[in-house]
XYZ file of N, CA and C in Angstrom:
642
model
N 99.316 137.107 78.731
C 98.020 137.420 79.313
C 97.918 138.931 79.521
N 96.832 139.503 79.025
C 96.550 140.934 79.138
C 96.024 141.226 80.546
N 96.752 142.055 81.300
C 96.315 142.422 82.658
C 96.052 143.920 82.758
N 95.672 144.537 81.628
C 95.365 145.963 81.620
C 94.056 146.239 82.352
N 93.750 147.531 82.547
C 92.596 147.917 83.346
C 91.251 147.518 82.713
N 91.223 147.296 81.395
C 89.954 146.881 80.789
C 89.511 145.529 81.325
N 90.451 144.753 81.852
C 90.117 143.463 82.442
C 89.459 143.575 83.809
N 89.425 144.792 84.369
C 88.803 144.971 85.677
C 87.282 145.027 85.576
N 86.762 145.065 84.354
C 85.311 145.112 84.174
C 84.698 143.742 84.459
N 83.567 143.761 85.151
C 82.867 142.506 85.412
C 81.435 142.775 85.826
N 80.478 142.158 85.160
C 79.072 142.366 85.495
C 78.498 141.203 86.299
N 79.307 140.155 86.495
C 78.847 138.989 87.248
C 79.670 138.869 88.533
N 79.985 137.639 88.932
C 80.705 137.459 90.197
C 82.215 137.504 90.029
N 82.689 137.754 88.819
C 84.130 137.857 88.598
C 84.400 138.812 87.443
N 85.594 139.368 87.427
C 85.992 140.280 86.354
C 86.537 139.498 85.167
N 86.749 140.224 84.068
C 87.356 139.585 82.895
C 88.758 139.083 83.224
N 89.490 139.847 84.032
C 90.845 139.412 84.380
C 90.815 138.134 85.218
N 89.900 138.064 86.180
C 89.795 136.853 87.009
C 89.410 135.646 86.153
N 88.508 135.869 85.223
C 88.091 134.788 84.334
C 89.243 134.369 83.420
N 89.973 135.358 82.888
C 91.132 135.066 82.040
C 92.188 134.283 82.814
N 92.357 134.623 84.103
C 93.317 133.905 84.944
C 92.905 132.445 85.109
N 91.612 132.192 85.281
C 91.110 130.817 85.383
C 91.430 130.006 84.138
N 91.089 130.586 82.985
C 91.323 129.894 81.719
C 92.818 129.665 81.510
N 93.629 130.678 81.793
C 95.086 130.565 81.621
C 95.671 129.525 82.566
N 95.158 129.470 83.798
C 95.639 128.480 84.766
C 95.331 127.068 84.279
N 94.163 126.883 83.690
C 93.806 125.573 83.147
C 94.751 125.176 82.016
N 95.050 126.118 81.134
C 95.978 125.845 80.030
C 97.372 125.516 80.565
N 97.808 126.263 81.575
C 99.131 126.020 82.160
C 99.207 124.641 82.811
N 98.168 124.283 83.548
C 98.164 122.988 84.219
C 98.116 121.849 83.199
N 97.377 122.039 82.109
C 97.316 121.021 81.056
C 98.692 120.810 80.435
N 99.405 121.916 80.196
C 100.755 121.812 79.634
C 101.701 121.130 80.620
N 101.573 121.482 81.896
C 102.381 120.852 82.938
C 102.124 119.339 82.975
N 100.863 118.936 82.897
C 100.509 117.513 82.923
C 101.054 116.778 81.707
N 101.264 117.534 80.618
C 101.792 116.945 79.386
C 103.322 117.001 79.334
N 103.935 117.412 80.457
C 105.402 117.506 80.554
C 105.994 118.552 79.614
N 105.209 119.566 79.279
C 105.702 120.657 78.433
C 106.299 121.760 79.299
N 107.221 122.513 78.725
C 107.699 123.728 79.384
C 106.607 124.798 79.268
N 106.497 125.624 80.307
C 105.488 126.673 80.334
C 106.149 127.993 80.699
N 105.748 129.048 80.011
C 106.207 130.386 80.363
C 105.013 131.300 80.549
N 105.268 132.511 81.039
C 104.188 133.471 81.251
C 104.694 134.883 80.960
N 103.899 135.612 80.191
C 104.164 137.025 79.938
C 102.902 137.804 80.298
N 102.992 138.644 81.324
C 101.892 139.525 81.709
C 102.193 140.914 81.154
N 101.196 141.527 80.505
C 101.455 142.828 79.889
C 100.272 143.775 80.056
N 100.608 145.071 80.037
C 99.623 146.149 79.941
C 100.136 147.037 78.801
N 100.496 148.281 79.116
C 101.198 149.117 78.142
C 102.708 148.984 78.335
N 103.073 147.953 79.086
C 104.474 147.600 79.332
C 104.524 146.101 79.633
N 105.707 145.540 79.609
C 105.869 144.155 80.047
C 105.904 144.173 81.571
N 104.887 143.586 82.177
C 104.766 143.615 83.636
C 105.571 142.503 84.305
N 105.558 141.314 83.704
C 106.248 140.166 84.306
C 106.504 139.142 83.209
N 107.709 138.573 83.220
C 108.033 137.507 82.271
C 108.700 136.364 83.000
N 108.145 135.187 82.843
C 108.746 133.959 83.350
C 109.088 133.088 82.147
N 110.358 132.822 81.946
C 110.793 132.034 80.797
C 110.239 130.615 80.892
N 109.984 129.978 79.734
C 109.460 128.607 79.742
C 110.358 127.660 80.535
N 109.724 126.860 81.372
C 110.457 125.922 82.203
C 109.498 124.823 82.644
N 110.045 123.809 83.270
C 109.234 122.713 83.805
C 109.282 122.744 85.326
N 108.479 121.881 85.944
C 108.535 121.733 87.392
C 107.322 122.283 88.105
N 106.990 121.660 89.228
C 105.820 122.053 90.000
C 105.971 123.457 90.599
N 107.174 123.786 91.089
C 107.379 125.107 91.676
C 107.209 126.206 90.631
N 107.690 125.933 89.415
C 107.530 126.897 88.325
C 106.050 127.084 87.994
N 105.314 125.991 87.948
C 103.870 126.065 87.700
C 103.181 126.879 88.790
N 103.532 126.631 90.035
C 102.913 127.353 91.147
C 103.205 128.852 91.082
N 104.416 129.214 90.640
C 104.747 130.631 90.486
C 103.891 131.265 89.398
N 103.678 130.540 88.295
C 102.822 131.031 87.219
C 101.390 131.227 87.721
N 100.864 130.233 88.432
C 99.495 130.323 88.937
C 99.352 131.489 89.924
N 100.359 131.678 90.771
C 100.308 132.783 91.736
C 100.270 134.131 91.020
N 101.122 134.289 89.995
C 101.148 135.559 89.268
C 99.867 135.789 88.476
N 99.306 134.730 87.916
C 98.038 134.869 87.201
C 96.941 135.396 88.122
N 96.940 134.937 89.358
C 95.858 135.266 90.283
C 96.100 136.549 91.076
N 97.358 136.851 91.403
C 97.598 137.896 92.398
C 98.498 139.044 91.946
N 99.129 138.946 90.775
C 100.056 139.996 90.354
C 99.311 141.324 90.178
N 99.899 142.409 90.715
C 99.310 143.741 90.591
C 100.095 144.553 89.563
N 99.514 144.811 88.404
C 100.245 145.537 87.354
C 100.397 147.020 87.671
N 101.433 147.609 87.098
C 101.659 149.048 87.263
C 100.956 149.846 86.164
N 100.863 149.268 84.968
C 100.254 149.975 83.846
C 98.742 149.852 83.822
N 98.109 150.713 83.020
C 96.652 150.722 82.896
C 96.193 150.336 81.489
N 96.889 150.825 80.483
C 96.433 150.676 79.102
C 96.945 149.372 78.491
N 96.611 149.163 77.217
C 96.980 147.919 76.531
C 97.891 148.218 75.357
N 99.032 147.564 75.312
C 99.933 147.663 74.159
C 100.309 146.243 73.737
N 99.453 145.666 72.914
C 99.678 144.292 72.464
C 100.902 144.197 71.570
N 101.175 145.263 70.810
C 102.353 145.255 69.936
C 103.635 145.123 70.751
N 103.717 145.861 71.841
C 104.894 145.788 72.709
C 105.076 144.365 73.231
N 103.981 143.741 73.652
C 104.053 142.378 74.193
C 104.506 141.389 73.123
N 103.960 141.522 71.910
C 104.334 140.602 70.826
C 105.785 140.802 70.416
N 106.243 142.055 70.363
C 107.649 142.328 70.042
C 108.572 141.689 71.070
N 108.230 141.843 72.332
C 109.031 141.257 73.410
C 109.062 139.735 73.276
N 107.901 139.143 73.048
C 107.814 137.689 72.896
C 108.702 137.203 71.757
N 108.610 137.848 70.602
C 109.382 137.424 69.436
C 110.885 137.582 69.660
N 111.239 138.520 70.516
C 112.663 138.766 70.778
C 113.250 137.748 71.760
N 112.480 137.399 72.802
C 113.043 136.564 73.870
C 112.790 135.068 73.679
N 111.855 134.703 72.788
C 111.576 133.277 72.521
C 111.951 132.972 71.078
N 113.202 132.568 70.830
C 113.643 132.344 69.450
C 113.107 131.043 68.841
N 112.883 130.032 69.676
C 112.419 128.737 69.166
C 110.906 128.735 69.012
N 110.440 128.039 67.980
C 109.002 127.969 67.721
C 108.290 127.281 68.884
N 107.183 127.863 69.309
C 106.406 127.284 70.391
C 104.930 127.613 70.193
N 104.092 127.040 71.022
C 102.667 127.369 71.020
C 102.464 128.550 71.964
N 101.840 129.608 71.469
C 101.624 130.818 72.258
C 100.123 131.083 72.374
N 99.616 131.050 73.594
C 98.235 131.443 73.854
C 98.233 132.924 74.210
N 97.489 133.720 73.461
C 97.373 135.150 73.733
C 95.989 135.374 74.327
N 95.943 135.648 75.619
C 94.674 135.771 76.346
C 94.409 137.255 76.587
N 93.356 137.783 75.955
C 93.099 139.216 76.000
C 91.667 139.490 75.560
N 91.189 140.711 75.823
C 89.928 141.122 75.212
C 90.167 141.750 73.843
N 91.441 141.925 73.484
C 91.859 142.454 72.181
C 91.275 143.838 71.907
N 91.055 144.608 72.981
C 90.705 146.014 72.821
C 92.019 146.772 72.752
N 92.598 146.781 71.576
C 93.927 147.354 71.358
C 94.002 147.860 69.920
N 95.042 148.615 69.626
C 95.168 149.245 68.310
C 96.351 148.677 67.530
N 96.142 148.566 66.221
C 97.235 148.351 65.261
C 98.152 147.175 65.593
N 97.555 146.054 65.996
C 98.390 144.905 66.376
C 98.399 143.799 65.330
N 97.616 143.947 64.266
C 97.436 142.827 63.342
C 98.706 142.429 62.603
N 99.489 143.390 62.162
C 100.707 143.034 61.410
C 101.699 142.291 62.303
N 101.823 142.719 63.557
C 102.728 142.033 64.483
C 102.178 140.665 64.880
N 100.861 140.554 64.973
C 100.265 139.254 65.272
C 100.537 138.280 64.122
N 100.474 138.783 62.897
C 100.785 137.946 61.728
C 102.233 137.459 61.789
N 103.149 138.348 62.132
C 104.568 137.978 62.246
C 104.755 136.939 63.352
N 104.097 137.164 64.481
C 104.195 136.230 65.605
C 103.698 134.849 65.214
N 102.603 134.809 64.454
C 102.038 133.520 64.056
C 102.943 132.800 63.062
N 103.698 133.529 62.285
C 104.659 132.897 61.363
C 105.830 132.292 62.134
N 106.208 132.927 63.239
C 107.338 132.450 64.040
C 106.919 131.375 65.023
N 105.693 131.478 65.509
C 105.183 130.543 66.510
C 103.821 130.026 66.058
N 103.209 129.219 66.885
C 101.842 128.753 66.646
C 100.944 129.528 67.598
N 100.381 130.636 67.110
C 99.590 131.525 67.965
C 98.140 131.066 68.040
N 97.616 131.060 69.250
C 96.208 130.763 69.495
C 95.657 131.909 70.340
N 94.626 132.579 69.846
C 94.077 133.734 70.548
C 92.848 133.337 71.361
N 92.860 133.683 72.630
C 91.723 133.430 73.519
C 91.089 134.784 73.811
N 89.934 135.035 73.197
C 89.278 136.344 73.291
C 88.253 136.344 74.428
N 88.501 137.170 75.434
C 87.671 137.204 76.643
C 86.648 138.333 76.543
N 85.390 138.000 76.826
C 84.330 139.005 76.820
C 83.457 138.863 78.063
N 82.836 139.971 78.434
C 81.824 139.957 79.489
C 80.453 140.080 78.812
N 79.415 139.415 79.350
C 78.094 139.494 78.711
C 77.601 140.923 78.510
N 77.930 141.831 79.425
C 77.456 143.203 79.316
C 78.209 144.003 78.252
N 79.255 143.427 77.692
C 79.903 144.068 76.551
C 79.183 143.728 75.254
N 78.244 142.821 75.332
C 77.497 142.392 74.151
C 76.054 142.891 74.169
N 75.458 142.970 75.357
C 74.060 143.385 75.497
C 73.912 144.337 76.672
N 73.145 145.412 76.477
C 72.855 146.348 77.561
C 71.447 146.091 78.080
N 71.270 146.012 79.385
C 69.915 145.899 79.937
C 69.247 147.272 79.983
N 67.942 147.289 80.073
C 67.211 148.543 80.208
C 67.124 148.909 81.692
N 68.056 149.756 82.128
C 68.111 150.138 83.551
C 68.212 151.658 83.725
N 67.803 152.391 82.713
C 67.828 153.846 82.810
C 69.207 154.431 82.548
N 69.511 155.540 83.233
C 70.791 156.222 83.031
C 71.931 155.434 83.660
N 72.982 155.213 82.875
C 74.145 154.461 83.337
C 75.409 155.238 82.976
N 76.300 155.381 83.938
C 77.595 156.019 83.680
C 78.605 154.940 83.313
N 79.129 154.999 82.106
C 80.106 154.028 81.621
C 81.497 154.657 81.652
N 82.415 154.004 82.350
C 83.773 154.527 82.480
C 84.752 153.645 81.733
N 85.631 154.279 80.962
C 86.723 153.562 80.325
C 87.807 153.378 81.375
N 88.062 152.136 81.833
C 89.017 151.939 82.928
C 90.464 152.260 82.553
N 90.759 152.314 81.260
C 92.132 152.587 80.845
C 92.424 154.074 80.732
N 91.379 154.883 80.427
C 91.596 156.320 80.266
C 90.913 157.141 81.344
N 89.926 156.553 82.027
C 89.174 157.281 83.036
C 88.020 158.089 82.473
N 87.851 158.087 81.142
C 86.758 158.817 80.516
C 85.401 158.230 80.888
N 84.414 159.106 81.132
C 83.074 158.669 81.544
C 82.042 159.190 80.543
N 81.095 158.298 80.203
C 80.001 158.687 79.317
C 78.697 158.190 79.923
N 77.696 159.072 79.996
C 76.392 158.704 80.533
C 75.487 158.263 79.390
N 74.886 157.084 79.548
C 74.042 156.502 78.502
C 72.661 156.206 79.076
N 71.629 156.551 78.322
C 70.262 156.245 78.735
C 69.847 154.913 78.118
N 69.948 153.864 78.910
C 69.679 152.513 78.397
C 68.192 152.208 78.270
N 67.339 153.146 78.670
C 65.897 152.901 78.547
C 65.418 153.031 77.105
N 66.250 153.627 76.240
C 65.880 153.777 74.832
C 66.256 152.525 74.031
N 65.296 151.978 73.321
C 65.557 150.811 72.479
C 66.654 151.098 71.469
N 66.644 152.286 70.905
C 67.613 152.639 69.863
C 69.041 152.601 70.401
N 69.210 153.036 71.650
C 70.548 153.038 72.268
C 71.035 151.610 72.466
N 70.149 150.758 72.991
C 70.535 149.363 73.238
C 70.809 148.620 71.934
N 69.990 148.886 70.918
C 70.181 148.223 69.623
C 71.477 148.671 68.955
N 71.784 149.955 69.065
C 73.022 150.465 68.488
C 74.235 149.864 69.203
N 74.146 149.767 70.528
C 75.218 149.148 71.315
C 75.407 147.693 70.897
N 74.298 146.952 70.796
C 74.363 145.545 70.415
C 74.927 145.382 69.008
N 74.503 146.260 68.097
C 74.992 146.220 66.706
C 76.504 146.435 66.655
N 76.973 147.455 67.361
C 78.412 147.753 67.366
C 79.214 146.615 67.994
N 78.682 146.046 69.090
C 79.372 144.943 69.762
C 79.457 143.721 68.849
N 78.366 143.433 68.155
C 78.345 142.281 67.255
C 79.305 142.479 66.091
N 79.322 143.682 65.534
C 80.227 143.972 64.417
C 81.684 143.838 64.851
N 81.993 144.314 66.063
C 83.373 144.200 66.550
C 83.770 142.741 66.733
N 82.876 141.944 67.334
C 83.191 140.534 67.586
C 83.341 139.763 66.280
N 82.397 139.960 65.375
C 82.458 139.274 64.085
C 83.711 139.690 63.323
N 83.996 140.993 63.328
C 85.187 141.485 62.628
C 86.468 140.926 63.205
N 86.520 140.811 64.533
C 87.704 140.277 65.204
C 87.983 138.845 64.759
N 86.951 138.008 64.770
C 87.152 136.599 64.430
C 87.308 136.383 62.933
N 86.729 137.255 62.135
C 86.988 137.190 60.684
C 88.450 137.489 60.398
N 89.016 138.440 61.114
C 90.428 138.786 60.919
C 91.330 137.647 61.379
N 91.017 137.036 62.531
C 91.771 135.868 62.980
C 91.756 134.791 61.891
N 90.582 134.541 61.332
C 90.415 133.508 60.318
C 91.206 133.847 59.059
N 91.180 135.117 58.653
C 91.925 135.550 57.470
C 93.419 135.296 57.634
N 93.928 135.499 58.849
C 95.349 135.292 59.122
C 95.682 133.825 59.387
N 94.663 132.969 59.420
C 94.896 131.553 59.689
C 95.230 131.268 61.138
N 94.752 132.129 62.034
C 95.051 131.993 63.460
C 93.848 131.375 64.170
N 94.089 130.300 64.893
C 93.022 129.702 65.695
C 92.636 130.661 66.815
N 91.327 130.775 67.058
C 90.842 131.685 68.100
C 89.701 131.032 68.859
N 89.687 131.277 70.162
C 88.673 130.696 71.045
C 87.948 131.830 71.761
N 86.638 131.979 71.552
C 85.892 132.976 72.318
C 85.488 132.411 73.676
N 85.723 133.158 74.730
C 85.270 132.754 76.074
C 84.538 133.932 76.698
N 83.413 133.631 77.347
C 82.586 134.672 77.947
C 82.478 134.438 79.441
N 82.705 135.492 80.212
C 82.633 135.398 81.670
C 81.281 134.825 82.089
N 81.332 133.810 82.935
C 80.110 133.195 83.428
C 79.647 132.006 82.624
N 80.200 131.835 81.418
C 79.813 130.705 80.567
C 80.815 129.567 80.744
N 80.386 128.298 80.565
C 81.317 127.170 80.668
C 82.429 127.298 79.629
N 83.640 126.949 80.023
C 84.747 127.057 79.072
C 85.552 125.755 78.932
N 85.380 124.818 79.844
C 86.174 123.586 79.770
C 85.776 122.752 78.552
N 84.487 122.511 78.375
C 84.040 121.720 77.227
C 84.370 122.395 75.898
N 84.131 123.710 75.744
C 84.542 124.372 74.501
C 86.035 124.247 74.213
N 86.871 124.317 75.269
C 88.315 124.162 75.064
C 88.654 122.747 74.614
N 88.024 121.746 75.245
C 88.261 120.358 74.861
C 87.839 120.143 73.407
N 86.678 120.664 73.048
C 86.186 120.537 71.671
C 87.136 121.208 70.690
N 87.642 122.386 71.064
C 88.572 123.105 70.198
C 89.826 122.276 69.932
N 90.416 121.713 70.994
C 91.660 120.962 70.829
C 91.444 119.642 70.089
N 90.290 119.035 70.259
C 89.992 117.827 69.495
C 89.890 118.138 68.009
N 89.184 119.229 67.695
C 89.050 119.651 66.295
C 90.417 120.006 65.714
N 91.214 120.698 66.497
C 92.556 121.113 66.057
C 93.440 119.889 65.812
N 93.344 118.886 66.688
C 94.140 117.676 66.547
C 93.754 116.908 65.273
N 92.437 116.828 65.023
C 91.979 116.138 63.810
C 92.461 116.871 62.565
N 92.401 118.192 62.593
C 92.832 118.966 61.449
C 94.323 118.795 61.187
N 95.119 118.810 62.247
C 96.564 118.635 62.093
C 96.893 117.231 61.596
N 96.130 116.220 62.059
C 96.338 114.846 61.596
C 96.051 114.723 60.106
N 94.990 115.412 59.637
C 94.644 115.389 58.226
C 95.716 116.034 57.379
N 96.273 117.172 57.894
C 97.337 117.857 57.160
C 98.608 117.002 57.110
N 98.882 116.306 58.211
C 100.083 115.449 58.264
C 99.960 114.284 57.290
N 98.723 113.768 57.123
C 98.496 112.650 56.208
C 98.613 113.093 54.755
């Protein structure tokens, strides 16, 4: 789970990190109910916390506590570092959920390697305001990972359209790349329902795996 500063952004009643924690907690509890071992890796530009896969209610509670309350030391995102660490410490093939906004650099080759070693599923977290800008005049936008600030005049149609175009291209490109690598990916948006989409995803995945097995 990505706990970098970009997850601190939130335009509704919760941040991307809080929303990611909710989704991750649901996945963890589902695995616990299925008697599976569960582990947790929290990362920024460093490995913040690692809990090796294990069973038990106390282990689950520790995972849930860290998802909700852990305070990271790092600010930026280094997905490559996290994937390298994962591949090194988990030698046996397992299902790996990578929960992030995927605002990171040069991680595709390592993600491909990870997916060959494990069964990687990417959960891409977005906030609605990362997709559409409202017309509210001058807005100061801060990059939470670098501290850089840019003032944008959202009253101009051209500015909002350019923002929307770039956001759409990034999202489409991200999921096209996941598809090219054969990696299952689930888009989740802060404030939108996610339980039914997750159930639908796993049902579709189960049917597909059954067809391949046959």
